[in-house]
XYZ file of C-alpha atoms in Angstrom:
603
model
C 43.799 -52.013 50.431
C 43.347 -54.103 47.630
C 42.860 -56.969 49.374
C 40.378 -55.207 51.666
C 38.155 -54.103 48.177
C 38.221 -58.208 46.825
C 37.189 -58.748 50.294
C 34.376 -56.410 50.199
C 33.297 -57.473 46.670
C 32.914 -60.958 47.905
C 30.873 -60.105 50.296
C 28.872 -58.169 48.404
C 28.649 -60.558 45.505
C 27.660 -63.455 47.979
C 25.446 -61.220 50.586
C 22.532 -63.038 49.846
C 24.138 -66.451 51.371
C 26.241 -64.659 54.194
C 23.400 -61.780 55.486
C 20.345 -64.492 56.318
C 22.912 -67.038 58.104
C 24.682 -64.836 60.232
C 21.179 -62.907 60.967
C 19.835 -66.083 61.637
C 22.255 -68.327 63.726
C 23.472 -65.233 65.712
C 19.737 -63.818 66.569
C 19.476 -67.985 67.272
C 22.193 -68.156 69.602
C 21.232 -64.992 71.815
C 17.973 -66.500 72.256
C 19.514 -69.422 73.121
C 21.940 -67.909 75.714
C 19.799 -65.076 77.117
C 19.838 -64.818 80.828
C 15.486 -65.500 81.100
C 12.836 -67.159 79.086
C 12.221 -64.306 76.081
C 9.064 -66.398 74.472
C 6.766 -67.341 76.922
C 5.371 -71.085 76.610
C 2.083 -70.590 75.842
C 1.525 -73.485 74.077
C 2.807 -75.542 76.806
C 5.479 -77.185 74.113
C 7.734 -77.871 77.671
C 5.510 -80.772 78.400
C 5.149 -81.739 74.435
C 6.501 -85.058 73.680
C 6.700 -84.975 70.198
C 10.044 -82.417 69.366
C 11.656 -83.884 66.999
C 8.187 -84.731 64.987
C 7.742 -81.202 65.221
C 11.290 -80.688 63.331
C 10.994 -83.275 61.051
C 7.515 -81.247 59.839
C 9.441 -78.307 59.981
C 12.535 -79.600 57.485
C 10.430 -81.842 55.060
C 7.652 -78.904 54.677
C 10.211 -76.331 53.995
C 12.355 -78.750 51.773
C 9.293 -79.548 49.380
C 8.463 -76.131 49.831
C 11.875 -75.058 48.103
C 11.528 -77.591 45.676
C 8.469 -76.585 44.061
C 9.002 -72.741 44.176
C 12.477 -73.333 42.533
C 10.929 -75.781 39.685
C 8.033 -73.226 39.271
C 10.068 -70.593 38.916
C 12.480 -71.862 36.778
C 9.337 -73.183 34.441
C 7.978 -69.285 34.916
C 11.328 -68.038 33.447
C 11.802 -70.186 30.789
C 8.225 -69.027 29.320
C 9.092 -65.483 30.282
C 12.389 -65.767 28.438
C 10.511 -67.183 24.958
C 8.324 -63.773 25.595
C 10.963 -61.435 26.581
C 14.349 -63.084 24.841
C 15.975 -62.117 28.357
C 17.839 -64.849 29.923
C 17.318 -64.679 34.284
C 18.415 -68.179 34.814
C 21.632 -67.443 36.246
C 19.767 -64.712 38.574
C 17.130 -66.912 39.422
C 19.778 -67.746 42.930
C 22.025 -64.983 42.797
C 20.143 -61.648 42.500
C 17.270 -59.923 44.162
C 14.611 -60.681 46.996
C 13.810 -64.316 44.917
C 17.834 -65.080 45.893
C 17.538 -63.842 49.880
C 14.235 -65.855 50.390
C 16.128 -69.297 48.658
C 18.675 -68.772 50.653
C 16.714 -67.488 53.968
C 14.638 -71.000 53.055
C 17.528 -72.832 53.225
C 19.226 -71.624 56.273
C 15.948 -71.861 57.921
C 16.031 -75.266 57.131
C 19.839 -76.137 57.980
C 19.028 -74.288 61.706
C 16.373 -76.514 62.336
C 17.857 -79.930 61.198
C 20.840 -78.768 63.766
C 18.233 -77.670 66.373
C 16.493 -81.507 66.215
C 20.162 -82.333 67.030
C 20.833 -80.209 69.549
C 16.972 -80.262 72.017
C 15.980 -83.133 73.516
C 12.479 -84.270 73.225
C 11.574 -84.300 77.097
C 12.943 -82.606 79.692
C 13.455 -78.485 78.127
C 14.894 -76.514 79.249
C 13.264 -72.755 79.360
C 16.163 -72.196 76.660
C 15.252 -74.755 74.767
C 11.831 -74.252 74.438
C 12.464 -70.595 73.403
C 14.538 -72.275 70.393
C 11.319 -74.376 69.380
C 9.111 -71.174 69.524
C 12.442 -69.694 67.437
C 11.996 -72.167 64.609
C 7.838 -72.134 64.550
C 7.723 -67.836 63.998
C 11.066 -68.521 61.386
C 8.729 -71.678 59.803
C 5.716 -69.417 59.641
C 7.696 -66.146 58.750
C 9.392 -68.413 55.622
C 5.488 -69.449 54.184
C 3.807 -65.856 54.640
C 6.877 -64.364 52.905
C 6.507 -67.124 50.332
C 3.183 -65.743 48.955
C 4.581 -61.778 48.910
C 8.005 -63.019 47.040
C 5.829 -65.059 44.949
C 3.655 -62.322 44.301
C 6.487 -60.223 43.239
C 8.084 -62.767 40.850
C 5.255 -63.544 39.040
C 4.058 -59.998 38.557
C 7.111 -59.191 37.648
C 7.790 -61.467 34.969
C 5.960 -59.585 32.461
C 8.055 -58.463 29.358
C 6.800 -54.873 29.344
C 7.184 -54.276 33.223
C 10.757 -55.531 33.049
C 11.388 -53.064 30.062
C 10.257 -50.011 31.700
C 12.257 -51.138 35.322
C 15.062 -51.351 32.991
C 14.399 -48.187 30.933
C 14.054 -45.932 34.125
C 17.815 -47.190 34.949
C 19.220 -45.837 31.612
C 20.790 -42.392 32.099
C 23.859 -40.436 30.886
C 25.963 -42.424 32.546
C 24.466 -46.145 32.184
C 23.767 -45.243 28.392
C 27.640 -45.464 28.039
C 28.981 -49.140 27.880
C 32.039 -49.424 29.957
C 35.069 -51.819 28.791
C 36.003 -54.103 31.495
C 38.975 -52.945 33.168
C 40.642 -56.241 33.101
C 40.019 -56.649 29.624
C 38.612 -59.691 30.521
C 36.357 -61.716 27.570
C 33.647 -63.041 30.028
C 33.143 -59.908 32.168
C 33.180 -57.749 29.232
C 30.391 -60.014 27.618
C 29.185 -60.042 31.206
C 28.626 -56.007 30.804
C 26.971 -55.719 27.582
C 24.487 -58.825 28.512
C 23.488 -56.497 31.513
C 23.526 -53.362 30.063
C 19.887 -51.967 30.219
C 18.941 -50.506 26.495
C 20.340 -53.860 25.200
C 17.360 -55.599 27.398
C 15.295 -53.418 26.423
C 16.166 -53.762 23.149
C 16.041 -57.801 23.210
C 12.656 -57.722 24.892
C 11.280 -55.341 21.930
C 12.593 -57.689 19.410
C 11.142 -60.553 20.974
C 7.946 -59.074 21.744
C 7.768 -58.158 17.774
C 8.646 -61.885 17.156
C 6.179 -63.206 18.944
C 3.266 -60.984 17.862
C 2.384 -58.891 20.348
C 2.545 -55.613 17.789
C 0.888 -53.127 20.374
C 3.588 -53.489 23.063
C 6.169 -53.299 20.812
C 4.990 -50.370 19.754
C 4.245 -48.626 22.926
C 8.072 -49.389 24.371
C 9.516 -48.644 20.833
C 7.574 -44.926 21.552
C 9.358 -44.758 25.114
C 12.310 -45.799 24.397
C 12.574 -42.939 21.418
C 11.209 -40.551 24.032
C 13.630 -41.521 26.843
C 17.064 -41.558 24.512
C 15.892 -38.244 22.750
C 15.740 -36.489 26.482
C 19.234 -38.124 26.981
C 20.756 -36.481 23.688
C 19.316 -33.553 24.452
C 20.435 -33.014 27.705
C 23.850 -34.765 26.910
C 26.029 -31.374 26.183
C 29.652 -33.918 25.931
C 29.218 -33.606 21.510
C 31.225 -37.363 21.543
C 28.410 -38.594 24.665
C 25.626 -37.112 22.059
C 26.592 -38.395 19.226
C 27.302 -41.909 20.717
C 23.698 -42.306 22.084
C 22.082 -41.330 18.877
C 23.826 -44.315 17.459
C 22.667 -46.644 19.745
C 19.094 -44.943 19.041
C 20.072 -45.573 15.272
C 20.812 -49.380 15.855
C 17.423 -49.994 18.047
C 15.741 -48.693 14.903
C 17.786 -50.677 12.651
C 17.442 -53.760 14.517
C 13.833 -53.290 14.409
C 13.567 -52.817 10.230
C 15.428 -55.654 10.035
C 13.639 -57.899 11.969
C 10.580 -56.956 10.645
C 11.544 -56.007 6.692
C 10.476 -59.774 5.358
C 7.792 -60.852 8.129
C 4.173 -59.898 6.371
C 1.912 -57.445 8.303
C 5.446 -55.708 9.035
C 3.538 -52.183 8.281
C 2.629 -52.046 11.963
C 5.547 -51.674 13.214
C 7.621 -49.948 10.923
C 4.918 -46.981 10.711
C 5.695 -47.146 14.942
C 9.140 -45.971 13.949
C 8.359 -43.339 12.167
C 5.364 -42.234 14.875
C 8.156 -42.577 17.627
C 10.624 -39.835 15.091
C 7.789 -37.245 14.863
C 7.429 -37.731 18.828
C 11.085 -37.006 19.448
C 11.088 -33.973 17.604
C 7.770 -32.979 19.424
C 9.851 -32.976 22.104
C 12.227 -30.300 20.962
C 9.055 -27.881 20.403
C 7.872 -28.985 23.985
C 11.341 -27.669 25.515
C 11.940 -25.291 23.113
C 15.286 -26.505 21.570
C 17.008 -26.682 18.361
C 16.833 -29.857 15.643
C 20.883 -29.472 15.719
C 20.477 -32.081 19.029
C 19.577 -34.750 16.064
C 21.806 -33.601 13.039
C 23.350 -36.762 13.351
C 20.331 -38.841 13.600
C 19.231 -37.280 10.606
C 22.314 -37.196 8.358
C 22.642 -41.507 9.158
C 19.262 -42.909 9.697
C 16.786 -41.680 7.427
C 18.987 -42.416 3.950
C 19.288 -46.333 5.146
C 15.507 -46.396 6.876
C 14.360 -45.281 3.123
C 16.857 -47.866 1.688
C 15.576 -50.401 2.958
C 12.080 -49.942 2.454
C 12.790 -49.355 -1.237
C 14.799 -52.350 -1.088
C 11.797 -54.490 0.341
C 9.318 -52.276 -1.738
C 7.464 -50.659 1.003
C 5.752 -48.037 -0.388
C 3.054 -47.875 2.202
C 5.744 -47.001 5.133
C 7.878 -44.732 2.469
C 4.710 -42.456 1.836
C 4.114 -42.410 6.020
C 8.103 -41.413 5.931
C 7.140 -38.683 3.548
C 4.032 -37.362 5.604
C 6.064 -37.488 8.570
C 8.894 -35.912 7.413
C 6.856 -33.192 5.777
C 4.740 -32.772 9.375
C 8.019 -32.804 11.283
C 9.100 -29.859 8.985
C 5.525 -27.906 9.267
C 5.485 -28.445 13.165
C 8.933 -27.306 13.489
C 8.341 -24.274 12.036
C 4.704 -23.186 13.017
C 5.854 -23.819 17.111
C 9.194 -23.965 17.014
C 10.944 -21.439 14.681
C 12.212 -17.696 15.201
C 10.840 -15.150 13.499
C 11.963 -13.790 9.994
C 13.671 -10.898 11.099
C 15.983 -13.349 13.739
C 17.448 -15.268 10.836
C 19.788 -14.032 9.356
C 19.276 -16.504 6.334
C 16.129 -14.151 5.168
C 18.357 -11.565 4.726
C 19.117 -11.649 1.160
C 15.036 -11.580 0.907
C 14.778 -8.154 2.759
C 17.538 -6.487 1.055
C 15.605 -6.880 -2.252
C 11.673 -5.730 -0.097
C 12.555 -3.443 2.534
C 14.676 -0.114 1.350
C 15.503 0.741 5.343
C 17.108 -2.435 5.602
C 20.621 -2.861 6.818
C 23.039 -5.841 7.118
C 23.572 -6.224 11.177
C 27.293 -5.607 12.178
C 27.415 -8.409 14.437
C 25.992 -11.467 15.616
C 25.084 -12.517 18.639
C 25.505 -16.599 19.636
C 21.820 -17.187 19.724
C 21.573 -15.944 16.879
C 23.588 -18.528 15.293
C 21.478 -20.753 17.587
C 18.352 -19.509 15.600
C 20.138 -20.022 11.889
C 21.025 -23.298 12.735
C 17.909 -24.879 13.341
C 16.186 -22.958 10.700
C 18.480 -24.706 8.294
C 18.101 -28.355 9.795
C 14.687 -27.969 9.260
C 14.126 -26.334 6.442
C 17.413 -27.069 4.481
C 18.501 -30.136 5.393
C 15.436 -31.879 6.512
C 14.114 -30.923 3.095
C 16.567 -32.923 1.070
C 15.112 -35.979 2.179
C 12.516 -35.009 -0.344
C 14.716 -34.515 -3.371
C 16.932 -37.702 -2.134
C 13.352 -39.843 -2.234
C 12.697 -38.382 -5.701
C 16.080 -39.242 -7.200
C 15.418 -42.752 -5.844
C 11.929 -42.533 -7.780
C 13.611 -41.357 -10.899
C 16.580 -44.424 -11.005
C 14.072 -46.942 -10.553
C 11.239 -45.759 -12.161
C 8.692 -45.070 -9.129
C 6.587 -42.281 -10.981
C 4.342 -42.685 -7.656
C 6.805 -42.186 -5.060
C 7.798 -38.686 -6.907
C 4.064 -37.346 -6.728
C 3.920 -38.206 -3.344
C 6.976 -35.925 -2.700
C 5.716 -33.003 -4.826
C 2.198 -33.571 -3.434
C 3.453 -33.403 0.121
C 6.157 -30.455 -0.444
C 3.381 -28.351 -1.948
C 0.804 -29.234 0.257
C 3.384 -28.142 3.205
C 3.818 -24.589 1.124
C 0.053 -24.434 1.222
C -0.211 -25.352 4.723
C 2.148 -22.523 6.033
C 0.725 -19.900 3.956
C -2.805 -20.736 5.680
C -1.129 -20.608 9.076
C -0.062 -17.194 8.046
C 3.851 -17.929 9.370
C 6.462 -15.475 8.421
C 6.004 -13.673 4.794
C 9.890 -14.465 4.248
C 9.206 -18.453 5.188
C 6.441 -18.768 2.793
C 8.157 -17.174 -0.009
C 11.363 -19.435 0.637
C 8.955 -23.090 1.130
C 7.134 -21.327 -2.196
C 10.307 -21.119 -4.305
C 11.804 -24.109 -2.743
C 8.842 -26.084 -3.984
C 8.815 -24.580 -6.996
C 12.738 -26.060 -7.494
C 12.458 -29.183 -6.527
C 8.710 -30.141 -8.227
C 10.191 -28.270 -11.871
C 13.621 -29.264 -12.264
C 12.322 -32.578 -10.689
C 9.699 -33.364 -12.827
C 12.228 -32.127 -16.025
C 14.951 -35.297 -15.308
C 11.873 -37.634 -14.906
C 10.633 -36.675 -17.829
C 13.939 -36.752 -19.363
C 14.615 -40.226 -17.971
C 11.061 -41.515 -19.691
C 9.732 -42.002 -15.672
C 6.710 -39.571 -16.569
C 5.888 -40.281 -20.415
C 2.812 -38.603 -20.465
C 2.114 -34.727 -19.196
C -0.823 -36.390 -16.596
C 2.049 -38.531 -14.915
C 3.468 -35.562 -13.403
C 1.199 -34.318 -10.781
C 0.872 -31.196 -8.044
C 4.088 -29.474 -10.030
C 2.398 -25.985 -9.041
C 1.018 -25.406 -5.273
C -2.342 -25.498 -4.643
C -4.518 -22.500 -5.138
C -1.399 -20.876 -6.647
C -3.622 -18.293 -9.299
C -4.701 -16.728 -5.584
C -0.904 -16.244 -4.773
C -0.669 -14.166 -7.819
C -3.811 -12.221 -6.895
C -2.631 -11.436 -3.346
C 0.431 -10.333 -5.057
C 2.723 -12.816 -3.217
C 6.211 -11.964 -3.431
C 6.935 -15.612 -4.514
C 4.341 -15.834 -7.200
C 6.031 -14.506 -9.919
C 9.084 -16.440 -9.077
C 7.327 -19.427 -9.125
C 5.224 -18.813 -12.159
C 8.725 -18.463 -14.183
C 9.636 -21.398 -12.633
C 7.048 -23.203 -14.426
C 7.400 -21.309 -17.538
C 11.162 -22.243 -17.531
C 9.644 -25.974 -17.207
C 7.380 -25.852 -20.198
C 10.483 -24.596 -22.595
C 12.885 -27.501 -21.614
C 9.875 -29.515 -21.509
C 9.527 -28.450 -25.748
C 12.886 -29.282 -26.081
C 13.196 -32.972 -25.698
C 9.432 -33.264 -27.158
C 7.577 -33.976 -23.833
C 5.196 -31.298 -23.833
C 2.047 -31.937 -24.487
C -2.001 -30.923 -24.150
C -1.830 -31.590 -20.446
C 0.756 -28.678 -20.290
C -0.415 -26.730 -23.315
C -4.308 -26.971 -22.526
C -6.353 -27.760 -25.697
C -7.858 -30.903 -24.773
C -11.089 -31.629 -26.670
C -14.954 -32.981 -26.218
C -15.751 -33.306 -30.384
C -15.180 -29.593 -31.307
C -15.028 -28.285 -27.991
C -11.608 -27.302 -26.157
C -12.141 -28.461 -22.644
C -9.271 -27.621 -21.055
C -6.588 -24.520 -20.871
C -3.832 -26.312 -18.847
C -2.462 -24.763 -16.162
C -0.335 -21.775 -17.632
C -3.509 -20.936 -19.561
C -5.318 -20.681 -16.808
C -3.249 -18.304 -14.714
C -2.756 -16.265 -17.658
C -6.787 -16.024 -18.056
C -6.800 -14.781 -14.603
C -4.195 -12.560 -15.067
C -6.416 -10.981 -18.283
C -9.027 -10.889 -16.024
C -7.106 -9.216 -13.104
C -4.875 -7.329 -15.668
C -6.546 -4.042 -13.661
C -5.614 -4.687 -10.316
C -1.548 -4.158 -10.100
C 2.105 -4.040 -12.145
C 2.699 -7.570 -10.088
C -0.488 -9.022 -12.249
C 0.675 -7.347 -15.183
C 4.066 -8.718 -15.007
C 2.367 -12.820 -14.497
C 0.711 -11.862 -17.477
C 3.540 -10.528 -19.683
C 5.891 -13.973 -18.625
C 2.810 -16.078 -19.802
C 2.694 -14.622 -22.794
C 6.367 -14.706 -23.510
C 6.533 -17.912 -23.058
C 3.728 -18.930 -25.350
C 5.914 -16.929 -27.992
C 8.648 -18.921 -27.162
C 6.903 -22.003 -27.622
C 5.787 -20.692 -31.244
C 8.736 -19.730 -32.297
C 10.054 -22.852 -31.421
C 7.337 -24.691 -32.870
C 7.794 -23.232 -36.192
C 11.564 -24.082 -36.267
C 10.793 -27.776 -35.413
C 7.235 -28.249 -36.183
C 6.053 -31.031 -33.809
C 4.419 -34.328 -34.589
C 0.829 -32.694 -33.638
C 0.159 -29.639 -35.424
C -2.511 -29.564 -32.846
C 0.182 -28.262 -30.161
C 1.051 -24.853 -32.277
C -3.084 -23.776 -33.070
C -3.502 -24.241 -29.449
C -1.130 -21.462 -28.431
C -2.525 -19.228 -30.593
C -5.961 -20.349 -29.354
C -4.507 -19.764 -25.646
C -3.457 -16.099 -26.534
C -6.747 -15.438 -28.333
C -8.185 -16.537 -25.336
C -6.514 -13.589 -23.220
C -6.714 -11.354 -25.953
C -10.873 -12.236 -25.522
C -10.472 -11.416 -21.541
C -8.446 -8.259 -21.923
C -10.690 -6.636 -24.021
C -13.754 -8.136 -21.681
C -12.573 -6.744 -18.631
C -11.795 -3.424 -20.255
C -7.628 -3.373 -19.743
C -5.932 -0.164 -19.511
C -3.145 -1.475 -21.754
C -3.405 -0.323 -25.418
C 0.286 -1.183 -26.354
C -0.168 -4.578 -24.629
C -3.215 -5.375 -26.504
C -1.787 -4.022 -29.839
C 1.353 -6.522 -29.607
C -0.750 -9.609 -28.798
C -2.674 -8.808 -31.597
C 0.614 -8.647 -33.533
C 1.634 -11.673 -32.233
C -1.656 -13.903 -33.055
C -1.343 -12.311 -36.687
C 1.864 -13.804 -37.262
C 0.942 -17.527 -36.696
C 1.068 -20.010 -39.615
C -1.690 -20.899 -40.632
C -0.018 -24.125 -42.101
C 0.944 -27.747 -41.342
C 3.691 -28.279 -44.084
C 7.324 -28.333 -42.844
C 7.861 -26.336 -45.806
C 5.729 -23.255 -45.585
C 6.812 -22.622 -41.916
C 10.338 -22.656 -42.849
C-alpha cells in the first residue's frame, strides 16, 4: 500500500510531463493503426513532395516558439516578483496550465522529430498521411493555445489578483500551518513558503515597499475582513486564538515595515480603518467582541508602543478616534438593553424600589455581560493606558485627546438617547478617568497651568444637571473632589477658580462657578438642583477654609471665592429662591471671609 501511495504521488507530482505524452503518442498511434483513412486528404499532402520540409517547419517553429515564451516568462516573473516579493520560478515548469502547455510544446515537438523519422517523403501511405494531418491540427492547436495561456499568465501576474486567488484559499483548515510529517527541514520550509496568508502577507509588504499605498491598503482591509470571519466562525478556543495571532503578526509586520519610511501615515491609519471594519462585522452578524479578547488584550498595547516609540502622534490620535467609535458603534447597534445586563444592576437597586436581584441566569445572559464588558470595560482602558503613557513622558496633548474623545463619546450616547443606565455609567466613567487623570498630571508637573488640562467635564454638562441626570451629581462631586486635591499641592488656579480679569472687570467664573450660577438660577426647579448647588458651595467653603490655613501665593485666589458665592447669593435672591435657611447661611458664610492679606491676621 505504501508503495502504491509513492507511486501515486509521483504521478501526481509529475502529471504534467506523463498526461500530454501518453495523450499524445497513444491518440498518435491509433491514428496511425486505424483500420481506414480518419482525416481525409484534402490538401492533397499524398502527392506533396516536400514532408520532411514540412517537419523541419514544424520542429524549428515550435522550438523558437518555446524559447521565447520561456525567456519572456521568466523576464515577466522576475518583474512580478520585485512587485509582489513572491518567488514562481520554480513553478514556472512544474505547476499549472503554463507547466502542461511547456510540456504539451515539447512533446509536440519530440512526436514530430520521430514522425520525420518514421514517413517517407513520397510514396504515403493513407496512414501516413493521416499522421501529417496529426502533427499540422497538434502544430496549430500548440500556437492558438499559446495566445489563451499567454493571456492567462500575463493577466495573472498582477500582485493584487494573485493575493485575492490566494486569499479565497485561506479557510479554517489552510489557516493552520501543518508540520511536515517527516520532520523534514526542506518540506517543512517547503509548507510555510506555500502557505497562502504568508503570500499574501509577502505581496502586502512588497506592495508597501514599492509604493503602491492604495493596494496595500485595499488587501490589508480584506485580509482583516477575511481572518475576522475565520475567528469568528472558528468555535476550537486554541484554532481562535491561533488565527488572531497570525492576524496580530500581519499587523505587526506591517508597523514595522513602515514605522521609519516617511509618508508612513497612510498606511498605518489603514490598520486602524481595517480594526474598526472587523468589529463592524460583529454588529453586521450580531456577535459578541469576546471573538477578539485576545486581539485586544496583545495588539493594541504594542501598536500604541510603537507609535509612541516612533512619535506618531497623528496615527495615535486616529487610534484614539477609532477606538472611541469602535466603543460608540458597539453599543448604539450592537449592545443589549439595560435591563439584560446584569452589570446595571447595582444602578437599579439604588432607582427602582420594585427591583429584585434575578435568581438565576440564563447562558445568554452571560453572553450579553460579556460583551458589555469588552466594550465598555476593557476596551475603555486603552484610554487610561494612553494617558499614563502621556503622563511618563510628558505628552500633555495626547491626554486631552483622550479626555476630549471619552467625553465627547459620553456626549454622543446621551444624544442617541441609548440606555439611561449606559449613559450614567460612560458619564461617571468619564468623570474617573478625566479627574483622577488630570490630578497625577498635574501632580507629575505634565499640566502646569489650569488651561493645560482640557474637556475634564463633558460637554453641555450644566444641561445634565437641569434634566436632572442621575449621573450629574455624581459627576459634579467628581470635579469638586478634583478642585480640593487640586488646592492641596498648589495647582489650582483662576482657570479652575474663575476670576480672570479685563482691567477691573472679572471675565470669567470657571467652570464650578458656572454650574453653581445655574444652579442659583434653577434653585426652583427640583431637590436634585438644590443638592448641585449645596456641593458647590461646600466646596468653595472648603477651599476657604483651606485658604486661610495656608494662605496662597495670590491673595487673588481667596476674594474670588467669596466673589463666586456673592455671585449666587446675587442669583438666588434674583430668581426669588424658596430657601430662607439656605440664603441665611451663605450670607453667614460670605461674612466670615478675611478681609486681609497678612499671614498673620488670618491665623
Amino acid at each position: 500500500m505504501n508503495k502504491l501511495l509513492k507511486w501515486k504521488q509521483k504521478i501526481s507530482k509529475y502529471g504534467y510531463i506523463i498526461y500530454p505524452f501518453l495523450v499524445i503518442f497513444l491518440f498518435g498511434f491509433v491514428l496511425y493503426y486505424f483500420p481506414f483513412q480518419v482525416i481525409p486528404d484534402y490538401l492533397k499532402i499524398s502527392s506533396y513532395t516536400k514532408i520532411y520540409e514540412t517537419f523541419n517547419l514544424i520542429i524549428s517553429s515550435l522550438v523558437s516558439l518555446i524559447g521565447v515564451y520561456i525567456t519572456v516568462s521568466l523576464v515577466a516573473y522576475e518583474f512580478f516578483k520585485q512587485k509582489s516579493g513572491i518567488d514562481f520560478s520554480k513553478s514556472l515548469i512544474q505547476k499549472g496550465p503554463n507547466a502542461y502547455f511547456i510540456a504539451t510544446t515539447v512533446t509536440v515537438i519530440l512526436f514530430s522529430f520521430l514522425s520525420s523519422l518514421l514517413i517517407p517523403n513520397t510514396n504515403l501511405t493513407s496512414d501516413q498521411v493521416t499522421i501529417i494531418y496529426y502533427n499540422c491540427f497538434l502544430f496549430i492547436g500548440v500556437i492558438v493555445s499559446l495566445f489563451l495561456i499567454a493571456f492567462n499568465l500575463f493577466s495573472s501576474l498582477r500582485p493584487e489578483k494573485l493575493a485575492n486567488d490566494e486569499l479565497q484559499k485561506i479557510n479554517l483548515k489552510t489557516i493552520l500551518i501543518k508540520e511536515s510529517e517527516s520532520k523534514n527541514i526542506d518540506e517543512q520550509a517547503e509548507i510555510i513558503e506555500n502557505d497562502h496568508l504568508i503570500r499574501v502577507e509577502t505581496i502586502v509588504l512588497n506592495l508597501i515597499s514599492v509604493s503602491e499605498n492604495f493596494k496595500a491598503q485595499a488587501l490589508i482591509q480584506k485580509i482583516s475582513l477575511h481572518l475576522c470571519r475565520l475567528i469568528i466562525d472558528e468555535e476550537n478556543k486554541h484554532n481562535k486564538e491561533y488565527i488572531i495571532k497570525r492576524l496580530i503578526s500581519f499587523y505587526i509586520q506591517i508597523i514595522d515595515l513602515v514605522s521609519e519610511q516617511p509618508n508612513s501615515s497612510v498606511i498605518l491609519r489603514s490598520i486602524w480603518n481595517s480594526i474598526s471594519r472587523i468589529y463592524d462585522e460583529l454588529i453586521e452578524r450580531k456577535e459578541t467582541a469576546v471573538h477578539y479578547k485576545k486581539f485586544r488584550e496583545e495588539f493594541f498595547t504594542r501598536f500604541f508602543n510603537r507609535l509612541l516609540n516612533s512619535n506618531n502622534e497623528e496615527v495615535i490620535f486616529e487610534g484614539i478616534l477609532t477606538i472611541k467609535n469602535i466603543i460608540q458603534n458597539q453599543v448604539l447597534e450592537n449592545m443589549a438593553d439595560d435591563k439584560e445586563i446584569y452589570f446595571f444592576h447595582g444602578y437599579r437597586k439604588s432607582f427602582e424600589k420594585d427591583f429584585k436581584y434575578p435568581k438565576d441566569y440564563l447562558e445568554e445572559d452571560f453572553r450579553k455581560e460579556d460583551h458589555w464588558r469588552e466594550i465598555a470595560v476593557e476596551l475603555m482602558n486603552s484610554f487610561t493606558y494612553l494617558i499614563n503613557k502621556g503622563i511618563s513622558l510628558n505628552k500633555p496633548d495626547l491626554i486631552n485627546k483622550c479626555f476630549e474623545e471619552i467625553q465627547d463619546l459620553s456626549f454622543k450616547l446621551d444624544l442617541k438617547s441609548v440606555g439611561i443606565y449606559k449613559q450614567t455609567y460612560f458619564y461617571i466613567n468619564a468623570a474617573n478617568i478625566t479627574c483622577d487623570y488630570s490630578y497625577r498630571a498635574f501632580e507629575k508637573n505634565v499640566f502646569v497651568e489650569g488651561h493645560d488640562a482640557r474637556h475634564i467635564l463633558p460637554s453641555l454638562f450644566t444641561n445634565l444637571i437641569e434634566e436632572k441626570h442621575i449621573a450629574a451629581r455624581t459627576v459634579l462631586q467628581k470635579y469638586c473632589y478634583l478642585l480640593i486635591n487640586l488646592q492641596k499641592i498648589n495647582k489650582l488656579d483662576r482657570w479652575f477658580l474663575g476670576g480672570l480679569t479685563i482691567g477691573d472687570f472679572i471675565t470669567t467664573e470657571g467652570d464650578l462657578g458656572g454650574i453653581a450660577k445655574r444652579c442659583a438660577i434653577k434653585f426652583n426647579s427640583g431637590k436634585e438642583i438644590q443638592h448641585c448647588l449645596d456641593d458647590c458651595i461646600k466646596t468653595y467653603a472648603i477651599l476657604k477654609e483651606y485658604y486661610e490655613k495656608n494662605p496662597p501665593k495670590d491673595w487673588g485666589y481667596y476674594t474670588v471665592i467669596k466673589w463666586q458665592l456673592k455671585n449666587i447669593l446675587e442669583w438666588l435672591e434674583k430668581e426669588k429662591a424658596n430657601t430662607n435657611n439656605e440664603i441665611k447661611e451663605l450670607k453667614n458664610l460670605i461674612e466670615s471671609f478675611k478681609e486681609s492679606n497678612t499671614e498673620n491676621e488670618i491665623k
